[in-house]
mmCIF file of N, CA and C in Angstrom:
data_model
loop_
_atom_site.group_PDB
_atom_site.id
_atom_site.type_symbol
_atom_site.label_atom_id
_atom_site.label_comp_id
_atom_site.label_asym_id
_atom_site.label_seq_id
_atom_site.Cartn_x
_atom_site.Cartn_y
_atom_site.Cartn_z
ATOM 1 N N UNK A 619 17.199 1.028 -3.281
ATOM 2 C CA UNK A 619 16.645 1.674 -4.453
ATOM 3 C C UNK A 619 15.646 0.709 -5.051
ATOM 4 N N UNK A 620 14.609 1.025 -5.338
ATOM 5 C CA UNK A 620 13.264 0.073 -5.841
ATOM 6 C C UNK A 620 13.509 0.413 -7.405
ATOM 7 N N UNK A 621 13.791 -0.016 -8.276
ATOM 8 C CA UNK A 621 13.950 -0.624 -9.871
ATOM 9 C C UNK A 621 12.730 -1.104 -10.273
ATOM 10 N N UNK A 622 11.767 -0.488 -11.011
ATOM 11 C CA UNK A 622 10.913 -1.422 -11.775
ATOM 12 C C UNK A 622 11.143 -2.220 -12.912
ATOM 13 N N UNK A 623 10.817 -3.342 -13.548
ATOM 14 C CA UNK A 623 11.231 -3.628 -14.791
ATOM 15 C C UNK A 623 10.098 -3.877 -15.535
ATOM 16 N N UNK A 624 9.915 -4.155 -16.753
ATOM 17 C CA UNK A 624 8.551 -4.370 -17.445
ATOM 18 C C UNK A 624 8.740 -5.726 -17.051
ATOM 19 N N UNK A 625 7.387 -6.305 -17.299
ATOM 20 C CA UNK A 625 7.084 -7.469 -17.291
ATOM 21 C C UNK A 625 7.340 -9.030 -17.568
ATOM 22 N N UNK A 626 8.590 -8.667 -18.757
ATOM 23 C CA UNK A 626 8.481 -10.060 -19.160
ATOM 24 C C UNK A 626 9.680 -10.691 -18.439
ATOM 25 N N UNK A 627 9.974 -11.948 -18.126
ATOM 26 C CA UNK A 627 11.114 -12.522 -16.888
ATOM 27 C C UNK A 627 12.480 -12.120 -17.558
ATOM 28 N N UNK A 628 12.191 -12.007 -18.845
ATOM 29 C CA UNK A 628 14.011 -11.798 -19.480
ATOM 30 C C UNK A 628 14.743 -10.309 -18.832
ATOM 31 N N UNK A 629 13.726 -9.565 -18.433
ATOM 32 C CA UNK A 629 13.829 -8.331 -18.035
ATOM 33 C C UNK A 629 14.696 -8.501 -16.672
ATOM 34 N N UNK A 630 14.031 -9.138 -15.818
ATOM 35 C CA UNK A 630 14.562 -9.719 -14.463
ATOM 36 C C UNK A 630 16.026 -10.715 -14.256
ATOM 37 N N UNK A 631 16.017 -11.323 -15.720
ATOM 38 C CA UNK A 631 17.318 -12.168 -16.006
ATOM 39 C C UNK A 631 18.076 -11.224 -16.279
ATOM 40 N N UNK A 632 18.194 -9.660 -16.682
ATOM 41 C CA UNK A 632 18.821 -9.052 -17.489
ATOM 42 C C UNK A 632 19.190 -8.168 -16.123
ATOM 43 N N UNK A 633 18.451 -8.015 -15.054
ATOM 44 C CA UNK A 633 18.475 -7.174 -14.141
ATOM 45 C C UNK A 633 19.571 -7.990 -13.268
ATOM 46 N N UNK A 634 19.544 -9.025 -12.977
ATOM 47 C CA UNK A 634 20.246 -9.851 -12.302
ATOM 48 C C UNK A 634 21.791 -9.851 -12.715
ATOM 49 N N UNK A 635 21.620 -10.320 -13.949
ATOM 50 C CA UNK A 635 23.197 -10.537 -14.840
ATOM 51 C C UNK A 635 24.159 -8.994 -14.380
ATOM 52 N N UNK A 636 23.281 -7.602 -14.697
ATOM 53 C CA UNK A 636 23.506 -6.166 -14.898
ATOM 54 C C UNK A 636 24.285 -6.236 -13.717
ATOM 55 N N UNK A 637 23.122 -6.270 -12.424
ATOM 56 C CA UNK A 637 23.939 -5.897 -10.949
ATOM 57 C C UNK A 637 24.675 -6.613 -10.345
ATOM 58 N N UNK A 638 24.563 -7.763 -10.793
ATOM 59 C CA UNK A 638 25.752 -8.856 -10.473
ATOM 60 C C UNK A 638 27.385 -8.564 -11.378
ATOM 61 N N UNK A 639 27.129 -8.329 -12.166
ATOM 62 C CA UNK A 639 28.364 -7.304 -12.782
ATOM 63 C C UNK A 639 28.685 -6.747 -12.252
ATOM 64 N N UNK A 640 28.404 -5.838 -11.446
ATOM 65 C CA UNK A 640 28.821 -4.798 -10.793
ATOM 66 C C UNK A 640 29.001 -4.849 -9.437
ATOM 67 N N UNK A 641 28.769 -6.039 -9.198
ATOM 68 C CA UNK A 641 29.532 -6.522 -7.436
ATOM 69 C C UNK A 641 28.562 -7.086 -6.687
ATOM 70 N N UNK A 642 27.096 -6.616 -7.512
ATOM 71 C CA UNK A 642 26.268 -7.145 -6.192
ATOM 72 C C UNK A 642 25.741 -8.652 -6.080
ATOM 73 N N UNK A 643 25.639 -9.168 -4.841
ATOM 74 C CA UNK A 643 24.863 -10.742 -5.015
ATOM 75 C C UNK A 643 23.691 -10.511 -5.106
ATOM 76 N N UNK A 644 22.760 -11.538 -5.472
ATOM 77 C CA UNK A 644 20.863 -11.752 -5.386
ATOM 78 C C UNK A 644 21.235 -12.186 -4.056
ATOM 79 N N UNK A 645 20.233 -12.060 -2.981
ATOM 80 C CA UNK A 645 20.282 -12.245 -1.970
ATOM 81 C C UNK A 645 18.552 -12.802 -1.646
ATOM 82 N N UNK A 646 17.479 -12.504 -2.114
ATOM 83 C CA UNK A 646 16.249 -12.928 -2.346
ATOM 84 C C UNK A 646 15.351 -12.659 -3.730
ATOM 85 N N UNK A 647 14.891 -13.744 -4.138
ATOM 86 C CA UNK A 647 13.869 -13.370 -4.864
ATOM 87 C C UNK A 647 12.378 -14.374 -4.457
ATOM 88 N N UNK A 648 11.602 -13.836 -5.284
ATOM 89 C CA UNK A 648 10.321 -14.347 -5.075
ATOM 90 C C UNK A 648 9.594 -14.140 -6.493
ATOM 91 N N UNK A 649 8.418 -15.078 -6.587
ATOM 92 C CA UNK A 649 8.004 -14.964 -8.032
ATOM 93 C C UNK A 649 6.565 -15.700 -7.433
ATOM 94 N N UNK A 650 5.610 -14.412 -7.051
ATOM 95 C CA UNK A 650 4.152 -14.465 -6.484
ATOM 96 C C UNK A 650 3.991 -13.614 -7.117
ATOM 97 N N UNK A 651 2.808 -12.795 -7.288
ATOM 98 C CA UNK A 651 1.479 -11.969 -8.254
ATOM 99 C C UNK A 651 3.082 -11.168 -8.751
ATOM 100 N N UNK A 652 3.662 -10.507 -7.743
ATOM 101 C CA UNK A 652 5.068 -9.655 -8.636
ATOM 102 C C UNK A 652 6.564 -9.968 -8.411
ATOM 103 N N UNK A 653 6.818 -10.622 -9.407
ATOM 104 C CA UNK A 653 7.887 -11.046 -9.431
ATOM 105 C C UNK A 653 8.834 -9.932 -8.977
ATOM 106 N N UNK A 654 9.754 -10.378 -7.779
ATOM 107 C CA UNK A 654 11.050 -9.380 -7.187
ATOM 108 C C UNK A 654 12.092 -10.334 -7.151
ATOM 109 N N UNK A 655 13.251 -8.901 -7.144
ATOM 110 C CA UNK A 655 14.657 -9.865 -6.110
ATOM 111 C C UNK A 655 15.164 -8.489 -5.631
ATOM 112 N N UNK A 656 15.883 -8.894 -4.855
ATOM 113 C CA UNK A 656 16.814 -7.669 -4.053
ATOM 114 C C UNK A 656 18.025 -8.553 -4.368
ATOM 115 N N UNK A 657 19.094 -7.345 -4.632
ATOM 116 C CA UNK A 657 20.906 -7.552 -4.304
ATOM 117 C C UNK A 657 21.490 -6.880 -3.564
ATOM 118 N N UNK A 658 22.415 -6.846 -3.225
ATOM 119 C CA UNK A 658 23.206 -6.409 -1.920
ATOM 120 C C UNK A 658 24.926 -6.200 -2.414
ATOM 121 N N UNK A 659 25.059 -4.942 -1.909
ATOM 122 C CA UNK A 659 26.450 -4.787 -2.299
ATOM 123 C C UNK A 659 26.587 -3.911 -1.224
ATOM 124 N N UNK A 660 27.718 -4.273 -0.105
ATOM 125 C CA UNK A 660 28.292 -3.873 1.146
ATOM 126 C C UNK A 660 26.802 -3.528 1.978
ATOM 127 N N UNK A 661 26.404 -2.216 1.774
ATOM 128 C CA UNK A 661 25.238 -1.367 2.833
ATOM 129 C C UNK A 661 24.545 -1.070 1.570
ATOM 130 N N UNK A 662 24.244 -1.310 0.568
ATOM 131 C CA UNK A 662 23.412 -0.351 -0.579
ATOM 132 C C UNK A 662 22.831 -2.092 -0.816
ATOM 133 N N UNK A 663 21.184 -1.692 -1.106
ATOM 134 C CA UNK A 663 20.784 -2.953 -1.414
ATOM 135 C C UNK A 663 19.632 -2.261 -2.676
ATOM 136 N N UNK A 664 19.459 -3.078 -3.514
ATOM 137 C CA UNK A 664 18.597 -2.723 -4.296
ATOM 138 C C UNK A 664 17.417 -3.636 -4.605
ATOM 139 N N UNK A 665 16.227 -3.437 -5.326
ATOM 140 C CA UNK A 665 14.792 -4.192 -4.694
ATOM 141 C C UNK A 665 14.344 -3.828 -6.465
ATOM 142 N N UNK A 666 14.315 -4.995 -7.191
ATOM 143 C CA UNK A 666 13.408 -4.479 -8.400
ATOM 144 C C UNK A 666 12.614 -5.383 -8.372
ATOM 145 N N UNK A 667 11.367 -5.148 -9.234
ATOM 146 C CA UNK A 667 10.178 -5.924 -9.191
ATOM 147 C C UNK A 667 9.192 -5.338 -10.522
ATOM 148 N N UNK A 668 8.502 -6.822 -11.178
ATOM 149 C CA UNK A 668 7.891 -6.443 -12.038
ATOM 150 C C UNK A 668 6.115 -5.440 -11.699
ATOM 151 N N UNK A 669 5.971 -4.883 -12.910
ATOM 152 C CA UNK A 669 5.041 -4.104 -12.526
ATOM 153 C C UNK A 669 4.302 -4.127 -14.021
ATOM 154 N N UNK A 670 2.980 -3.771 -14.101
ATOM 155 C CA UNK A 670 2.229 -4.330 -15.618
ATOM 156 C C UNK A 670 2.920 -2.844 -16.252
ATOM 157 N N UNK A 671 2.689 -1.642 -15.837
ATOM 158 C CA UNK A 671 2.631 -0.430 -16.407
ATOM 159 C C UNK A 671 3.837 0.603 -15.683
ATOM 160 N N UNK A 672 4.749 0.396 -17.001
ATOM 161 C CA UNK A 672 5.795 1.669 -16.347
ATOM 162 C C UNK A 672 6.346 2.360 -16.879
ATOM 163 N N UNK A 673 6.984 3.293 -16.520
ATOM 164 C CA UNK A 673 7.620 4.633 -17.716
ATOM 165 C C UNK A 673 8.757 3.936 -18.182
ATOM 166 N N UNK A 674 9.185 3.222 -18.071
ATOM 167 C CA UNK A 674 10.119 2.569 -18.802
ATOM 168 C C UNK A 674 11.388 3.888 -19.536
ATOM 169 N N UNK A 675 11.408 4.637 -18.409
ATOM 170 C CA UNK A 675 12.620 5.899 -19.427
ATOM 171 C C UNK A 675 13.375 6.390 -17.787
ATOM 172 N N UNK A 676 14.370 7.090 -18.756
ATOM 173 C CA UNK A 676 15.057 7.512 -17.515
ATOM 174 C C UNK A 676 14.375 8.266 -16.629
ATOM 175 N N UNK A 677 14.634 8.201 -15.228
ATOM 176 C CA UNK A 677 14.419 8.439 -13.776
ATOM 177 C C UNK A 677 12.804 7.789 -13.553
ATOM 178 N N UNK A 678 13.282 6.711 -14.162
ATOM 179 C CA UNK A 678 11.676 5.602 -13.687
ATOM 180 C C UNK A 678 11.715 5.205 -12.586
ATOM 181 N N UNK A 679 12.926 5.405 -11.650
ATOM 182 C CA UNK A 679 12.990 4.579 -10.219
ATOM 183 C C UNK A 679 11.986 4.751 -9.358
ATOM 184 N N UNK A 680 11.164 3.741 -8.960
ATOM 185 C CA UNK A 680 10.265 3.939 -7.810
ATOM 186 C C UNK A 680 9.963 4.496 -6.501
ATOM 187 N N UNK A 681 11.301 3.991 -6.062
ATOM 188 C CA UNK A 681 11.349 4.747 -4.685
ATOM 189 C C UNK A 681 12.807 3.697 -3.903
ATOM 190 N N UNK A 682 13.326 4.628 -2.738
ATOM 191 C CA UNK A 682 14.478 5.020 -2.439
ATOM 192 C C UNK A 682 14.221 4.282 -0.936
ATOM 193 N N UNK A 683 14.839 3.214 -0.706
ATOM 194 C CA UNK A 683 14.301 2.609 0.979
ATOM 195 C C UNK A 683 15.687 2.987 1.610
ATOM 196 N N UNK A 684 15.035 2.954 2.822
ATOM 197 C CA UNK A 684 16.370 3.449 4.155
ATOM 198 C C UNK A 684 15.644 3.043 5.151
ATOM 199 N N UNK A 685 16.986 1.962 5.710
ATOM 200 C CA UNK A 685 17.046 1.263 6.905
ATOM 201 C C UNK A 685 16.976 2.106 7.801
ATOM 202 N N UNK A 686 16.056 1.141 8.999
ATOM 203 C CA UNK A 686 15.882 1.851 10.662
ATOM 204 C C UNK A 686 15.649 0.991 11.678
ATOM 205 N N UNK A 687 16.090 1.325 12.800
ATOM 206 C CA UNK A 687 15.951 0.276 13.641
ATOM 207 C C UNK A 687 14.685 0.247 14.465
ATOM 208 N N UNK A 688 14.064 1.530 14.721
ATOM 209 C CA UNK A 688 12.969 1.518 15.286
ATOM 210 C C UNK A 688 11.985 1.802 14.052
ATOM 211 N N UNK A 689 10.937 1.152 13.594
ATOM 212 C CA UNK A 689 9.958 2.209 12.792
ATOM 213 C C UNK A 689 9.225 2.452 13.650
ATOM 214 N N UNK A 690 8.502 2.258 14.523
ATOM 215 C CA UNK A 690 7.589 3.067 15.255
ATOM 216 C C UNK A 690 8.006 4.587 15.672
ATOM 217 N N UNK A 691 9.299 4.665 16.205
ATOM 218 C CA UNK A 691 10.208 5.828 16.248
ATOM 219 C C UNK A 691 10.893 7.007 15.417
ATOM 220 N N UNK A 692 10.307 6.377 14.281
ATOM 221 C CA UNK A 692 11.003 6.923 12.644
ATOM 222 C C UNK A 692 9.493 7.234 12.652
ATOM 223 N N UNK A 693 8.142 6.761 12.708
ATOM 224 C CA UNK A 693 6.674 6.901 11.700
ATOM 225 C C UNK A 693 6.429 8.041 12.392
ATOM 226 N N UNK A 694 6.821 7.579 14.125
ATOM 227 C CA UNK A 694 6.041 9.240 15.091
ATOM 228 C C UNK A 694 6.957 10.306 14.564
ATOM 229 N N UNK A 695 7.984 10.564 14.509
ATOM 230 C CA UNK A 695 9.005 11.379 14.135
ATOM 231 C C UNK A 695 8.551 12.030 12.401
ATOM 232 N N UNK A 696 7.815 11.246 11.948
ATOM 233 C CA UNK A 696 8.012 11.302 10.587
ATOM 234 C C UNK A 696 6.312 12.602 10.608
ATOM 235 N N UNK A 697 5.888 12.438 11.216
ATOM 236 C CA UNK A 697 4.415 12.578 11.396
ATOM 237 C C UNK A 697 4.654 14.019 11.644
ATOM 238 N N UNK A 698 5.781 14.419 13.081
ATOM 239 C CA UNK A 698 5.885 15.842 13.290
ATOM 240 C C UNK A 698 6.633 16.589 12.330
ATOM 241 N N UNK A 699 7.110 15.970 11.299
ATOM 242 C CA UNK A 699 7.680 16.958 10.591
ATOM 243 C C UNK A 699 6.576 16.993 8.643
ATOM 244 N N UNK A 700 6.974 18.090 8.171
ATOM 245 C CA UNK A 700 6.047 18.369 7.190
ATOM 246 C C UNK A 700 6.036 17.501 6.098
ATOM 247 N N UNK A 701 6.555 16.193 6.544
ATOM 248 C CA UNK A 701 6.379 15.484 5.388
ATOM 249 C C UNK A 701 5.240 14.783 4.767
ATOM 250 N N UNK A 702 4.665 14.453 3.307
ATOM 251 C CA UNK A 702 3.674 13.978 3.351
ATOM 252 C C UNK A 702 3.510 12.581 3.642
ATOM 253 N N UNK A 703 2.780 11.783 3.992
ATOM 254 C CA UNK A 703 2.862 10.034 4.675
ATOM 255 C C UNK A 703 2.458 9.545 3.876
ATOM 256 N N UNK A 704 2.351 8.292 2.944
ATOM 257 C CA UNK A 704 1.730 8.189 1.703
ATOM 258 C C UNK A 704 1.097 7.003 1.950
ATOM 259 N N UNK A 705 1.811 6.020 2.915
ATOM 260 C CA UNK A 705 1.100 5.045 3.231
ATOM 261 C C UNK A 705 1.878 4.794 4.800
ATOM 262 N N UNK A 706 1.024 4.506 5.806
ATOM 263 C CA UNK A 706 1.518 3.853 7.533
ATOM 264 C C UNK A 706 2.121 2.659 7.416
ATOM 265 N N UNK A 707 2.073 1.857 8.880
ATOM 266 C CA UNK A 707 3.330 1.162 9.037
ATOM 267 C C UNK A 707 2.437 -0.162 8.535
ATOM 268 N N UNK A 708 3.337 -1.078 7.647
ATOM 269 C CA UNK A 708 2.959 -2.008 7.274
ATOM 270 C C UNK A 708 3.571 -2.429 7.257
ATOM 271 N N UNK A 709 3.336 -4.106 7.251
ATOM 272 C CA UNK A 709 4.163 -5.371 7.479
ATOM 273 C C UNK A 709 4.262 -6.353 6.282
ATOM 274 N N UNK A 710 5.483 -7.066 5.614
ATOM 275 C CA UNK A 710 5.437 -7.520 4.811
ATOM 276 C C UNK A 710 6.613 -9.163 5.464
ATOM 277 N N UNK A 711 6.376 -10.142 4.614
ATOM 278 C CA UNK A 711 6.686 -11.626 4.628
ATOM 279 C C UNK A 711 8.270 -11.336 4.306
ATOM 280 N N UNK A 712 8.988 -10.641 4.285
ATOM 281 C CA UNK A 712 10.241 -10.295 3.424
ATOM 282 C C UNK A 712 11.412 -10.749 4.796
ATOM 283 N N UNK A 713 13.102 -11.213 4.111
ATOM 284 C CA UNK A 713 13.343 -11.856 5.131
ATOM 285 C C UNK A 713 13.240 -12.757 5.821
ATOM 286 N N UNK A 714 14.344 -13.213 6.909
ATOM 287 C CA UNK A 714 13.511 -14.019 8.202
ATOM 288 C C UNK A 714 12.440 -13.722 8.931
ATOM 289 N N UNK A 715 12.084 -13.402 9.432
ATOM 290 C CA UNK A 715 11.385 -12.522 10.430
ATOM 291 C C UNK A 715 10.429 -11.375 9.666
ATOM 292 N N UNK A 716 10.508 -10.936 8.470
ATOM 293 C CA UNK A 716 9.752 -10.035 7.464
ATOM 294 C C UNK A 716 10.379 -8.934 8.135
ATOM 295 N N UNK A 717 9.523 -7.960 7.466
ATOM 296 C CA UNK A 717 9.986 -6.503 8.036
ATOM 297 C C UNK A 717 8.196 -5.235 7.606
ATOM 298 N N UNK A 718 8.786 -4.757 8.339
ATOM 299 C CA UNK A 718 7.779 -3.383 8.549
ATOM 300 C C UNK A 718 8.146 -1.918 7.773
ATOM 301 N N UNK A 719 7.347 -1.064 7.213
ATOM 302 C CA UNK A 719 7.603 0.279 6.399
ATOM 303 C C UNK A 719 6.781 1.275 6.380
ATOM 304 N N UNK A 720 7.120 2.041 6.328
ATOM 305 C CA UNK A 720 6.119 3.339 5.695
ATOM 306 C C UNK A 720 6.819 4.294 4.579
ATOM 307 N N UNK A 721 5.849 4.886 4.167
ATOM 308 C CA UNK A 721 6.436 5.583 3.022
ATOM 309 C C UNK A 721 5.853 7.083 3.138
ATOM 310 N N UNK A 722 6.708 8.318 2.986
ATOM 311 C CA UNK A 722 6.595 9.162 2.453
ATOM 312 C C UNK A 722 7.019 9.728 1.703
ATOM 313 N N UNK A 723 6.831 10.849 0.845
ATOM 314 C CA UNK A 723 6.923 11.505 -0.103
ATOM 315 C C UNK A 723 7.731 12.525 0.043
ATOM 316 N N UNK A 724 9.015 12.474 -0.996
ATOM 317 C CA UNK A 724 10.392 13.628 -0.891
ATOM 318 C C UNK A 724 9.716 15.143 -1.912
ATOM 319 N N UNK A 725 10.570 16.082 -1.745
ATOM 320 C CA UNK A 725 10.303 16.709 -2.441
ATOM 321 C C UNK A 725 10.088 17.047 -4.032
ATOM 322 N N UNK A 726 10.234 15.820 -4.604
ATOM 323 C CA UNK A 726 10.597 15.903 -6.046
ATOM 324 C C UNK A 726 9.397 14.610 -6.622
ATOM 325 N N UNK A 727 8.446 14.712 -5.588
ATOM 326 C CA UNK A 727 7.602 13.580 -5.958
ATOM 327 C C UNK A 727 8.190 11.760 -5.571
ATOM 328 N N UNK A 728 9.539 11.527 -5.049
ATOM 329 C CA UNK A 728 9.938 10.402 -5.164
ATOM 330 C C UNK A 728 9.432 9.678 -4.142
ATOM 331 N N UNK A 729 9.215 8.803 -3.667
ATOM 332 C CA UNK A 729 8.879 7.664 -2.438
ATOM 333 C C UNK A 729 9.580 7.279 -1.635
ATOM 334 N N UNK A 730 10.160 7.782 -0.571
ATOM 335 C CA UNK A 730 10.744 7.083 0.444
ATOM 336 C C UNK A 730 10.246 6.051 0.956
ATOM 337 N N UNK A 731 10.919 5.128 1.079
ATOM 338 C CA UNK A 731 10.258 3.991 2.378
ATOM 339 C C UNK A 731 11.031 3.583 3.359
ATOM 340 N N UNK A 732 10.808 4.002 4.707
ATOM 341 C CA UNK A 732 11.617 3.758 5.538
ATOM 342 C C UNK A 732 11.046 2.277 6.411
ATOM 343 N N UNK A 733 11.948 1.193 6.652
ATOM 344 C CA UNK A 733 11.854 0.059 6.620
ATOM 345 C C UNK A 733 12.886 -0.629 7.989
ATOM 346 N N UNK A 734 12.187 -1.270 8.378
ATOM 347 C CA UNK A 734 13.271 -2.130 9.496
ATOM 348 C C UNK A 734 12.746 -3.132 9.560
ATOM 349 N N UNK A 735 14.279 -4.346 9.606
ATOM 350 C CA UNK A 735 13.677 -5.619 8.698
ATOM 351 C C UNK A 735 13.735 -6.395 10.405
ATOM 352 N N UNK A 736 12.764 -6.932 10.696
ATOM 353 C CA UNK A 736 12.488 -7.969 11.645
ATOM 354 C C UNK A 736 13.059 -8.956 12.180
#
């Protein structure tokens, strides 16, 4: 689940303290142009990150990631069916090895990103 928070770091201290309450560890963060961390609790991992401009109200969540083992196999697959593609397969520094994603668009406007980490 992608979490935005406003901007200022107390936001991110507050995000941390929240889901760590609730079982999960920080497992990465980073603090380049946008400050992130991801936590991890069993198979559910969550990814927040600052952003200058956000709705800041309920159902602000960004978008919804789901693991895959192939993305090349998930993007062709993704292509024949009517979904919209919002962005192709891209590669990011994340991880050992980083990982690769694409994103399309659910029916309710939300962002999928389907992702397999390297």
């Amino acid at each position: 689940i992608g979490l935005i928070s406003r901007r200022a770091e107390e936001d991110m201290a507050a995000t941390v303290r929240f889901y760590t309450d609730l079982g999960f560890t920080l497992i990465y963060e980073t603090k380049t142009v946008t400050a992130g961390l991801l936590l991890e609790n069993g198979s559910i991992q969550i990814e927040a990150y600052t952003v200058e401009h956000t709705a800041n109200a309920r159902g602000a969540i960004d978008h919804l990631a789901l693991n895959c083992t192939d993305i090349e196999a998930a993007f062709e697959e993704a292509k024949k069916l009517p979904y919209k593609i919002l962005e192709g397969i891209t590669a990011l520094p994340f991880w050992d090895h980083g990982i690769r994603y694409f994103l399309i668009e659910g029916p309710n406007k939300e962002v999928i990103e389907l992702v397999q980490k390297l």
